[in-house]
Amino acid sequence: MNKKLAHFILLTLDIGAILGAYIAYQHAVSTLSSISMGIEKIAFESSTLYYFFALIIPALHATALTHNDHTKNTKQTTIINTSLAIIVLVIISGKHMATNNIESALANANYKPCEHLNKGKFERATYKKQC
Amino acid sequence: MSELGINGQVVTKRINNKTYIILKGNPGLRQVLRGTRYLASNPKIIKFAIGTQSVNRTIAKGGIVTLLITIPLSVVDIILQDSVTVGKIVGTISTDIAKVLVSAGIGSLAAMAIGAVTTLAAGPLIAAIFVGIAASVALESLDQKYGITDKLIKAIDDELNSLYNKTIGEFVRGIRQIEAVLEYQIRNGLPVGRGIFY
């Protein structure tokens, strides 16, 4: 694949990834605020938080941009690649921590998942204090 | 990753119409890939999913496995529901296949793009996995939001009902009409079958 086309595709995916991460963040924030307000019915779709995974694309793209082809296998490359590995781990663990935190916040506020209100193949749990 | 390490780097080069994967670094430190260059179709390279071509093959295999798991599960799920229609089975399976293909395509595109701009060995595979997951969740979410599967199921059911009415339904109506005429003729002592058979 031509490099220009590759950068264009990656730029498009970067925008999509940032948009996805924003949607996931908004979903998490709105769920937490609904819990604090004590709203009767909360729809928390934990699968939405998988959008955070798409942030790996901007990270990889940034890595590709910072790589200097003339200085291969240098200390700089090692630092960049290690940073990328850390970013990947942070994204994966961050997603799982966010899901667990929201689910435990729901449980602490006495919200229960109502199976009969669930939709879709992925988890799309609807939580209520009384199902 | 264990073979090439975090800093494992690969370069894809096309020589005499053959694609080669050139592995950077000290080959002596590697356990399996002890050479410096391999054909992109080399089984070892495919096994380790190094290079865009191998990643694409892995994505294709993964897509097939996903379909082999998803389709029977969807069929069982539908059969266990109260109302089973042909539209439900065909519509659900069609959208499932479309979702798998689109997410695999997006993952593959991401892998190819990453493979073109970076020499990082693990880059294309990481991109394909994570973008694939995000894309499949996004597609499922869009399906739920716009009710694409439900609309497709309704359209298939409507079309099948209309087809039934035009073919078998029409035939059944014709038979019933003949039956009514024959019954009338028998009850009223008229020659049976006149106007229909002769």
Short mmCIF file of C-alpha atoms in Angstrom, two decimals:
data_model
loop_
_atom_site.label_atom_id
_atom_site.label_comp_id
_atom_site.label_asym_id
_atom_site.label_seq_id
_atom_site.Cartn_x
_atom_site.Cartn_y
_atom_site.Cartn_z
CA MET A 1 0.00 0.00 0.00
CA ASN A 2 1.12 3.47 -0.89
CA LYS A 3 2.29 5.44 2.17
CA LYS A 4 0.12 8.48 1.43
CA LEU A 5 -2.99 6.31 1.13
CA ALA A 6 -2.01 4.47 4.31
CA HIS A 7 -1.68 7.77 6.20
CA PHE A 8 -5.04 8.92 4.83
CA ILE A 9 -6.72 5.67 5.96
CA LEU A 10 -5.05 5.93 9.36
CA LEU A 11 -6.13 9.56 9.71
CA THR A 12 -9.73 8.52 9.00
CA LEU A 13 -9.45 5.68 11.53
CA ASP A 14 -7.84 8.12 14.04
CA ILE A 15 -10.86 10.43 13.77
CA GLY A 16 -13.21 7.44 14.13
CA ALA A 17 -11.25 6.16 17.12
CA ILE A 18 -11.29 9.53 18.89
CA LEU A 19 -15.02 9.85 18.19
CA GLY A 20 -15.58 6.31 19.51
CA ALA A 21 -13.55 7.01 22.64
CA TYR A 22 -15.55 10.21 23.21
CA ILE A 23 -18.83 8.24 22.88
CA ALA A 24 -17.54 5.62 25.34
CA TYR A 25 -16.40 8.35 27.77
CA GLN A 26 -19.77 10.14 27.52
CA HIS A 27 -21.61 6.84 28.11
CA ALA A 28 -19.52 6.13 31.21
CA VAL A 29 -19.94 9.68 32.57
CA SER A 30 -23.70 9.74 31.91
CA THR A 31 -24.12 6.34 33.59
CA LEU A 32 -22.20 7.53 36.67
CA SER A 33 -24.22 10.76 36.83
CA SER A 34 -27.47 8.77 36.47
CA ILE A 35 -26.36 6.63 39.42
CA SER A 36 -25.58 9.70 41.53
CA MET A 37 -28.96 11.25 40.64
CA GLY A 38 -30.72 8.00 41.52
CA ILE A 39 -32.56 7.70 38.19
CA GLU A 40 -34.99 4.76 38.22
CA LYS A 41 -33.90 3.04 34.99
CA ILE A 42 -30.29 3.08 33.72
CA ALA A 43 -29.15 1.50 30.45
CA PHE A 44 -25.48 0.66 30.74
CA GLU A 45 -23.99 -0.99 27.69
CA SER A 46 -20.56 -2.20 28.79
CA SER A 47 -19.70 -3.14 25.18
CA THR A 48 -19.63 0.60 24.32
CA LEU A 49 -16.43 0.85 26.36
CA TYR A 50 -14.74 -1.40 23.77
CA TYR A 51 -14.53 1.77 21.65
CA PHE A 52 -11.55 2.67 23.82
CA PHE A 53 -9.69 -0.15 22.06
CA ALA A 54 -9.78 1.86 18.84
CA LEU A 55 -7.43 4.39 20.52
CA ILE A 56 -4.66 1.92 19.70
CA ILE A 57 -4.81 3.16 16.10
CA PRO A 58 -3.84 6.79 16.91
CA ALA A 59 -1.13 5.38 19.20
CA LEU A 60 0.25 3.15 16.44
CA HIS A 61 -0.02 5.98 13.93
CA ALA A 62 1.85 8.32 16.25
CA THR A 63 4.51 5.62 16.73
CA ALA A 64 4.86 5.27 12.96
CA LEU A 65 5.20 9.04 12.59
CA THR A 66 7.83 9.34 15.32
CA HIS A 67 9.91 6.45 13.97
CA ASN A 68 12.94 7.77 12.19
CA ASP A 69 13.87 5.42 9.35
CA HIS A 70 17.50 6.54 9.40
CA THR A 71 18.04 5.59 13.03
CA LYS A 72 16.74 2.02 13.21
CA ASN A 73 17.15 -0.02 16.40
CA THR A 74 18.35 2.94 18.39
CA LYS A 75 17.51 3.82 21.98
CA GLN A 76 14.82 6.15 20.68
CA THR A 77 13.06 3.28 18.86
CA THR A 78 13.17 1.15 22.00
CA ILE A 79 11.62 3.95 24.05
CA ILE A 80 8.90 4.53 21.44
CA ASN A 81 8.03 0.83 21.18
CA THR A 82 8.03 0.35 24.94
CA SER A 83 5.75 3.39 25.28
CA LEU A 84 3.44 1.84 22.69
CA ALA A 85 3.32 -1.44 24.62
CA ILE A 86 2.51 0.51 27.81
CA ILE A 87 -0.23 2.46 25.99
CA VAL A 88 -1.77 -0.80 24.72
CA LEU A 89 -1.76 -2.25 28.25
CA VAL A 90 -3.19 0.98 29.71
CA ILE A 91 -6.01 0.99 27.14
CA ILE A 92 -6.93 -2.66 27.81
CA SER A 93 -6.74 -2.38 31.59
CA GLY A 94 -8.43 1.06 31.55
CA LYS A 95 -11.41 -0.38 29.68
CA HIS A 96 -11.77 -3.26 32.14
CA MET A 97 -11.29 -1.01 35.16
CA ALA A 98 -13.91 1.45 33.88
CA THR A 99 -16.41 -1.38 33.29
CA ASN A 100 -15.78 -2.87 36.74
CA ASN A 101 -16.00 0.52 38.46
CA ILE A 102 -19.32 1.36 36.82
CA GLU A 103 -20.76 -2.08 37.54
CA SER A 104 -19.69 -1.90 41.17
CA ALA A 105 -21.11 1.65 41.43
CA LEU A 106 -24.41 0.28 40.10
CA ALA A 107 -24.31 -2.59 42.58
CA ASN A 108 -23.45 -0.26 45.49
CA ALA A 109 -26.41 1.96 44.60
CA ASN A 110 -28.66 -1.16 44.70
CA TYR A 111 -29.28 -1.29 40.96
CA LYS A 112 -29.96 -4.75 39.56
CA PRO A 113 -29.67 -5.90 35.94
CA CYS A 114 -33.15 -6.65 34.58
CA GLU A 115 -32.71 -9.58 32.20
CA HIS A 116 -36.11 -9.18 30.54
CA LEU A 117 -35.28 -5.61 29.46
CA ASN A 118 -31.99 -6.59 27.81
CA LYS A 119 -31.54 -6.15 24.09
CA GLY A 120 -28.96 -7.22 21.56
CA LYS A 121 -26.34 -9.92 21.45
CA PHE A 122 -23.76 -7.99 23.40
CA GLU A 123 -24.39 -6.97 26.97
CA ARG A 124 -26.99 -4.25 26.89
CA ALA A 125 -28.08 -4.41 30.46
CA THR A 126 -30.86 -2.28 31.79
CA TYR A 127 -30.49 -1.65 35.49
CA LYS A 128 -33.34 -0.80 37.86
CA LYS A 129 -33.66 -0.72 41.63
CA GLN A 130 -36.60 -3.11 41.30
CA CYS A 131 -37.03 -5.21 38.17
CA MET B 1 5.96 -10.97 20.16
CA SER B 2 7.96 -13.52 22.17
CA GLU B 3 10.01 -14.38 19.07
CA LEU B 4 10.78 -10.86 17.89
CA GLY B 5 10.36 -8.91 21.13
CA ILE B 6 8.68 -5.55 21.69
CA ASN B 7 11.08 -3.89 19.26
CA GLY B 8 10.79 -6.58 16.60
CA GLN B 9 10.93 -4.94 13.22
CA VAL B 10 10.05 -6.27 9.80
CA VAL B 11 10.31 -4.82 6.32
CA THR B 12 8.20 -6.06 3.44
CA LYS B 13 9.95 -6.01 0.07
CA ARG B 14 8.81 -7.12 -3.36
CA ILE B 15 11.61 -8.76 -5.38
CA ASN B 16 10.96 -10.47 -8.77
CA ASN B 17 7.19 -10.44 -8.17
CA LYS B 18 7.62 -12.24 -4.85
CA THR B 19 6.91 -10.61 -1.50
CA TYR B 20 9.60 -11.12 1.10
CA ILE B 21 9.51 -10.43 4.82
CA ILE B 22 12.89 -9.21 6.04
CA LEU B 23 13.40 -9.58 9.76
CA LYS B 24 15.60 -6.99 11.46
CA GLY B 25 17.80 -7.69 14.45
CA ASN B 26 20.12 -10.55 15.42
CA PRO B 27 18.78 -13.87 14.01
CA GLY B 28 20.85 -15.80 16.56
CA LEU B 29 18.66 -14.47 19.35
CA ARG B 30 15.51 -15.93 17.79
CA GLN B 31 14.21 -19.42 18.56
CA VAL B 32 12.20 -20.30 15.43
CA LEU B 33 12.70 -17.59 12.83
CA ARG B 34 16.46 -17.99 12.52
CA GLY B 35 16.66 -16.64 8.98
CA THR B 36 16.88 -13.02 7.89
CA ARG B 37 14.31 -13.11 5.09
CA TYR B 38 11.33 -15.30 4.32
CA LEU B 39 8.73 -15.47 1.59
CA ALA B 40 5.49 -13.87 2.78
CA SER B 41 3.76 -17.20 2.15
CA ASN B 42 6.21 -19.13 4.33
CA PRO B 43 4.25 -21.21 6.90
CA LYS B 44 6.45 -19.95 9.76
CA ILE B 45 5.68 -16.34 8.84
CA ILE B 46 1.97 -17.12 8.55
CA LYS B 47 2.03 -18.95 11.88
CA PHE B 48 3.50 -15.90 13.62
CA ALA B 49 1.16 -13.55 11.69
CA ILE B 50 4.06 -11.35 10.61
CA GLY B 51 3.45 -8.96 7.74
CA THR B 52 0.21 -7.75 6.24
CA GLN B 53 -0.36 -10.83 4.07
CA SER B 54 -0.15 -13.19 7.06
CA VAL B 55 -2.36 -10.92 9.15
CA ASN B 56 -4.95 -10.87 6.36
CA ARG B 57 -4.89 -14.68 6.19
CA THR B 58 -5.32 -14.80 9.97
CA ILE B 59 -8.24 -12.36 9.74
CA ALA B 60 -9.88 -14.49 7.02
CA LYS B 61 -9.48 -17.65 9.13
CA GLY B 62 -10.79 -15.81 12.18
CA GLY B 63 -13.78 -14.57 10.18
CA ILE B 64 -14.63 -18.10 9.04
CA VAL B 65 -14.35 -19.45 12.60
CA THR B 66 -16.54 -16.58 13.85
CA LEU B 67 -19.18 -17.39 11.24
CA LEU B 68 -19.02 -21.10 12.09
CA ILE B 69 -19.71 -20.24 15.71
CA THR B 70 -22.14 -17.35 15.24
CA ILE B 71 -24.50 -18.88 12.66
CA PRO B 72 -25.39 -22.08 14.60
CA LEU B 73 -25.76 -20.04 17.81
CA SER B 74 -28.09 -17.56 16.07
CA VAL B 75 -30.16 -20.40 14.60
CA VAL B 76 -30.47 -22.12 17.99
CA ASP B 77 -31.34 -18.79 19.63
CA ILE B 78 -34.10 -18.16 17.06
CA ILE B 79 -35.47 -21.72 17.24
CA LEU B 80 -35.76 -21.43 21.02
CA GLN B 81 -37.87 -18.28 20.66
CA ASP B 82 -41.69 -18.40 20.60
CA SER B 83 -42.20 -17.33 17.00
CA VAL B 84 -39.85 -18.70 14.36
CA THR B 85 -40.07 -17.36 10.81
CA VAL B 86 -37.92 -17.88 7.74
CA GLY B 87 -37.36 -14.12 7.69
CA LYS B 88 -36.00 -14.22 11.22
CA ILE B 89 -33.49 -16.95 10.41
CA VAL B 90 -32.41 -15.54 7.03
CA GLY B 91 -32.39 -11.90 8.22
CA THR B 92 -30.39 -12.57 11.38
CA ILE B 93 -27.84 -14.78 9.61
CA SER B 94 -27.45 -12.26 6.77
CA THR B 95 -26.75 -9.35 9.08
CA ASP B 96 -24.41 -11.50 11.18
CA ILE B 97 -22.40 -12.41 8.07
CA ALA B 98 -22.38 -8.77 6.95
CA LYS B 99 -21.17 -7.60 10.36
CA VAL B 100 -18.35 -10.19 10.45
CA LEU B 101 -17.26 -9.32 6.91
CA VAL B 102 -17.34 -5.56 7.47
CA SER B 103 -15.49 -5.71 10.80
CA ALA B 104 -12.90 -8.10 9.31
CA GLY B 105 -12.52 -5.74 6.36
CA ILE B 106 -11.99 -2.72 8.61
CA GLY B 107 -9.48 -4.70 10.70
CA SER B 108 -7.67 -5.79 7.56
CA LEU B 109 -7.61 -2.22 6.22
CA ALA B 110 -6.15 -0.99 9.52
CA ALA B 111 -3.52 -3.77 9.44
CA MET B 112 -2.54 -2.94 5.85
CA ALA B 113 -2.32 0.78 6.60
CA ILE B 114 -0.22 0.21 9.73
CA GLY B 115 1.95 -2.30 7.86
CA ALA B 116 2.63 0.29 5.18
CA VAL B 117 3.79 3.05 7.53
CA THR B 118 5.63 1.18 10.26
CA THR B 119 8.20 -1.58 10.47
CA LEU B 120 6.95 -2.70 13.88
CA ALA B 121 6.34 -6.45 13.57
CA ALA B 122 3.40 -6.60 15.96
CA GLY B 123 1.77 -3.42 14.60
CA PRO B 124 -0.54 -4.90 11.92
CA LEU B 125 -1.76 -7.71 14.18
CA ILE B 126 -2.48 -5.37 17.11
CA ALA B 127 -4.30 -2.97 14.78
CA ALA B 128 -6.37 -5.76 13.22
CA ILE B 129 -7.43 -7.23 16.57
CA PHE B 130 -8.37 -4.03 18.36
CA VAL B 131 -9.91 -2.22 15.39
CA GLY B 132 -11.84 -5.39 14.55
CA ILE B 133 -13.30 -5.55 18.07
CA ALA B 134 -14.21 -1.85 18.08
CA ALA B 135 -15.73 -2.12 14.59
CA SER B 136 -17.85 -5.16 15.46
CA VAL B 137 -19.19 -3.43 18.59
CA ALA B 138 -19.91 -0.28 16.58
CA LEU B 139 -21.75 -2.29 13.90
CA GLU B 140 -23.84 -4.11 16.53
CA SER B 141 -24.64 -0.79 18.16
CA LEU B 142 -25.67 0.75 14.82
CA ASP B 143 -27.82 -2.31 14.11
CA GLN B 144 -29.55 -1.92 17.47
CA LYS B 145 -30.01 1.81 17.02
CA TYR B 146 -31.44 1.74 13.50
CA GLY B 147 -33.06 -1.70 13.75
CA ILE B 148 -31.47 -2.91 10.51
CA THR B 149 -31.89 -6.62 11.34
CA ASP B 150 -35.53 -6.10 12.40
CA LYS B 151 -36.27 -4.16 9.20
CA LEU B 152 -34.63 -6.88 7.09
CA ILE B 153 -36.61 -9.60 8.90
CA LYS B 154 -39.85 -7.69 8.30
CA ALA B 155 -39.00 -7.11 4.62
CA ILE B 156 -38.18 -10.82 4.07
CA ASP B 157 -41.35 -11.94 5.88
CA ASP B 158 -43.50 -9.46 3.92
CA GLU B 159 -41.94 -10.55 0.64
CA LEU B 160 -42.43 -14.25 1.46
CA ASN B 161 -46.06 -13.62 2.47
CA SER B 162 -46.70 -11.73 -0.74
CA LEU B 163 -45.00 -14.50 -2.76
CA TYR B 164 -47.12 -17.11 -0.94
CA ASN B 165 -50.29 -15.15 -1.72
CA LYS B 166 -49.35 -14.87 -5.39
CA THR B 167 -48.42 -18.55 -5.86
CA ILE B 168 -49.63 -21.15 -3.36
CA GLY B 169 -52.31 -18.82 -1.97
CA GLU B 170 -53.70 -18.21 -5.47
CA PHE B 171 -53.72 -21.96 -6.16
CA VAL B 172 -55.50 -22.72 -2.87
CA ARG B 173 -58.10 -20.02 -3.57
CA GLY B 174 -58.71 -21.55 -7.04
CA ILE B 175 -59.16 -25.04 -5.57
CA ARG B 176 -61.61 -23.70 -2.96
CA GLN B 177 -63.59 -21.94 -5.67
CA ILE B 178 -63.87 -25.17 -7.70
CA GLU B 179 -64.87 -27.03 -4.53
CA ALA B 180 -67.64 -24.49 -3.85
CA VAL B 181 -68.97 -24.75 -7.42
CA LEU B 182 -68.96 -28.57 -7.31
CA GLU B 183 -70.73 -28.53 -3.94
CA TYR B 184 -73.39 -26.14 -5.31
CA GLN B 185 -73.88 -28.36 -8.38
CA ILE B 186 -74.27 -31.51 -6.24
CA ARG B 187 -76.76 -29.86 -3.88
CA ASN B 188 -78.90 -28.50 -6.69
CA GLY B 189 -78.86 -31.64 -8.85
CA LEU B 190 -76.97 -29.96 -11.67
CA PRO B 191 -74.50 -31.88 -13.88
CA VAL B 192 -71.40 -32.12 -11.72
CA GLY B 193 -68.29 -30.57 -13.19
CA ARG B 194 -70.06 -28.67 -16.02
CA GLY B 195 -68.35 -25.41 -16.73
CA ILE B 196 -65.23 -26.65 -14.97
CA PHE B 197 -64.15 -29.90 -16.56
CA TYR B 198 -66.33 -29.86 -19.70
#
